[in-house]
Amino acid sequence: DGTSDVVVGGGICQVASTVYNAALRAGLEITDRAPHQFVVTYVAGGLDSTVYWGVQDLCFKNTTDYPIRVNATVSGGQVHVSIEGTNLTGENYKLSSKRVTYSADTTKIAYEAYRYHYNSYGQLLDTEDLGLSLYDRQ
């Protein structure tokens, strides 16, 4: 079972954001993630991940009972990431985000992101709030 995300733009942060989305869609636990300072265009608001040497990183944990393999390639100017593992249950994950009003600081743009967990029959099992991401207005 592999999940894959393809987005346009960025540099190392495009890779981090693509890995972040693939890890979320693979049902893995995110242990460290930070949003960008400004909204990016290559993933939905609240679903980006920035990295900054020695300060911010993206980390995730394999919480499954089986090994996983992370595949990453670049082709035609696009980053492709898939996470492969063993899925005996047929469960899957989907992501969404939405812009929300954030009245605590009008200099910020806010997004809420969610991960939806479905069983093999398409029934929603769980909704995980991935938190509020705040971005500076440009």
Short mmCIF file of C-alpha atoms in Angstrom, two decimals:
data_model
loop_
_atom_site.label_atom_id
_atom_site.label_comp_id
_atom_site.label_asym_id
_atom_site.label_seq_id
_atom_site.Cartn_x
_atom_site.Cartn_y
_atom_site.Cartn_z
CA ASP A 1 0.00 0.00 0.00
CA GLY A 2 1.64 3.27 -1.09
CA THR A 3 0.51 6.85 -0.80
CA SER A 4 1.88 9.59 -2.99
CA ASP A 5 1.66 13.38 -3.17
CA VAL A 6 2.84 15.60 -6.01
CA VAL A 7 3.09 19.40 -5.69
CA VAL A 8 4.76 22.23 -7.64
CA GLY A 9 7.28 24.77 -6.25
CA GLY A 10 9.60 25.02 -3.29
CA GLY A 11 12.98 23.50 -2.61
CA ILE A 12 13.87 21.45 0.45
CA CYS A 13 10.60 22.62 2.05
CA GLN A 14 8.66 21.21 -0.90
CA VAL A 15 10.27 17.86 -0.14
CA ALA A 16 9.47 18.20 3.58
CA SER A 17 5.86 19.15 2.85
CA THR A 18 5.45 16.26 0.42
CA VAL A 19 6.94 13.80 2.94
CA TYR A 20 4.67 15.28 5.64
CA ASN A 21 1.55 14.71 3.52
CA ALA A 22 2.65 11.18 2.56
CA ALA A 23 3.34 10.31 6.23
CA LEU A 24 -0.07 11.65 7.26
CA ARG A 25 -1.79 9.68 4.49
CA ALA A 26 0.12 6.56 5.54
CA GLY A 27 -1.28 6.91 9.08
CA LEU A 28 2.10 7.55 10.69
CA GLU A 29 2.62 9.61 13.84
CA ILE A 30 4.09 13.08 13.31
CA THR A 31 6.43 13.90 16.19
CA ASP A 32 7.83 17.24 14.98
CA ARG A 33 6.52 19.66 12.34
CA ALA A 34 6.43 23.42 11.88
CA PRO A 35 4.51 25.48 9.31
CA HIS A 36 6.19 28.08 7.12
CA GLN A 37 6.27 31.76 8.02
CA PHE A 38 4.06 32.54 5.01
CA VAL A 39 1.41 30.47 3.20
CA VAL A 40 3.00 28.41 0.42
CA THR A 41 1.35 27.64 -2.90
CA TYR A 42 2.40 24.02 -3.41
CA VAL A 43 0.27 22.43 -0.67
CA ALA A 44 -2.92 23.44 1.09
CA GLY A 45 -2.60 25.80 4.04
CA GLY A 46 -2.00 23.89 7.27
CA LEU A 47 -0.52 20.92 5.41
CA ASP A 48 2.98 22.30 4.82
CA SER A 49 6.16 21.58 6.72
CA THR A 50 9.23 23.74 6.89
CA VAL A 51 12.76 22.73 7.78
CA TYR A 52 15.56 25.00 8.92
CA TRP A 53 18.99 23.51 9.65
CA GLY A 54 19.51 23.13 13.40
CA VAL A 55 16.23 24.84 14.33
CA GLN A 56 13.18 23.15 12.77
CA ASP A 57 12.76 19.66 11.42
CA LEU A 58 10.12 17.23 10.25
CA CYS A 59 10.04 13.96 12.18
CA PHE A 60 7.61 11.07 12.04
CA LYS A 61 7.42 7.67 13.71
CA ASN A 62 6.47 4.30 12.28
CA THR A 63 3.72 3.25 14.66
CA THR A 64 2.73 0.22 12.60
CA ASP A 65 3.68 -3.36 13.41
CA TYR A 66 5.63 -3.67 10.16
CA PRO A 67 8.59 -1.99 8.48
CA ILE A 68 7.97 0.86 6.05
CA ARG A 69 9.96 2.16 3.10
CA VAL A 70 10.07 5.81 2.05
CA ASN A 71 10.59 6.31 -1.68
CA ALA A 72 11.38 9.75 -3.09
CA THR A 73 12.17 10.76 -6.66
CA VAL A 74 12.28 13.91 -8.74
CA SER A 75 10.99 13.83 -12.29
CA GLY A 76 9.97 16.63 -14.61
CA GLY A 77 10.49 19.19 -11.87
CA GLN A 78 8.17 17.36 -9.48
CA VAL A 79 8.92 15.62 -6.19
CA HIS A 80 7.26 12.22 -5.76
CA VAL A 81 7.12 10.59 -2.33
CA SER A 82 5.52 7.28 -1.45
CA ILE A 83 5.52 5.40 1.81
CA GLU A 84 5.12 1.66 1.43
CA GLY A 85 4.24 -0.80 4.12
CA THR A 86 1.89 -3.60 5.07
CA ASN A 87 -1.81 -2.76 5.27
CA LEU A 88 -3.74 -5.86 6.31
CA THR A 89 -6.92 -3.95 7.21
CA GLY A 90 -7.41 -1.84 4.08
CA GLU A 91 -7.77 1.28 6.22
CA ASN A 92 -6.80 4.61 4.67
CA TYR A 93 -6.43 8.29 5.49
CA LYS A 94 -7.47 11.53 3.80
CA LEU A 95 -6.49 15.11 4.57
CA SER A 96 -8.27 18.45 4.48
CA SER A 97 -7.66 21.97 5.61
CA LYS A 98 -9.62 25.19 5.78
CA ARG A 99 -8.86 28.82 6.36
CA VAL A 100 -10.36 30.07 9.62
CA THR A 101 -10.79 33.39 11.35
CA TYR A 102 -8.12 34.04 13.95
CA SER A 103 -9.13 37.04 16.02
CA ALA A 104 -6.24 36.86 18.51
CA ASP A 105 -3.87 38.47 15.98
CA THR A 106 -5.09 40.15 12.79
CA THR A 107 -1.57 40.05 11.32
CA LYS A 108 -1.90 36.27 10.97
CA ILE A 109 -3.63 33.96 8.51
CA ALA A 110 -4.89 30.76 10.14
CA TYR A 111 -5.62 27.29 8.79
CA GLU A 112 -7.00 24.23 10.55
CA ALA A 113 -6.01 20.83 9.16
CA TYR A 114 -7.57 17.42 9.71
CA ARG A 115 -6.76 13.78 9.03
CA TYR A 116 -9.69 11.41 8.44
CA HIS A 117 -9.27 7.68 9.12
CA TYR A 118 -11.49 5.30 7.13
CA ASN A 119 -11.99 1.55 7.26
CA SER A 120 -11.87 -0.64 4.16
CA TYR A 121 -15.62 -0.04 3.61
CA GLY A 122 -15.18 3.74 3.46
CA GLN A 123 -16.71 4.34 6.88
CA LEU A 124 -15.15 7.15 8.91
CA LEU A 125 -13.45 5.74 12.01
CA ASP A 126 -11.79 8.84 13.42
CA THR A 127 -11.07 12.50 12.75
CA GLU A 128 -7.77 13.88 13.99
CA ASP A 129 -7.32 17.61 14.45
CA LEU A 130 -3.80 18.36 13.17
CA GLY A 131 -3.85 21.76 14.83
CA LEU A 132 -3.90 25.40 13.89
CA SER A 133 -1.17 26.74 11.61
CA LEU A 134 -0.50 30.47 11.73
CA TYR A 135 1.14 32.40 8.89
CA ASP A 136 2.24 36.01 8.59
CA ARG A 137 0.32 38.14 6.12
CA GLN A 138 2.56 39.19 3.25
#
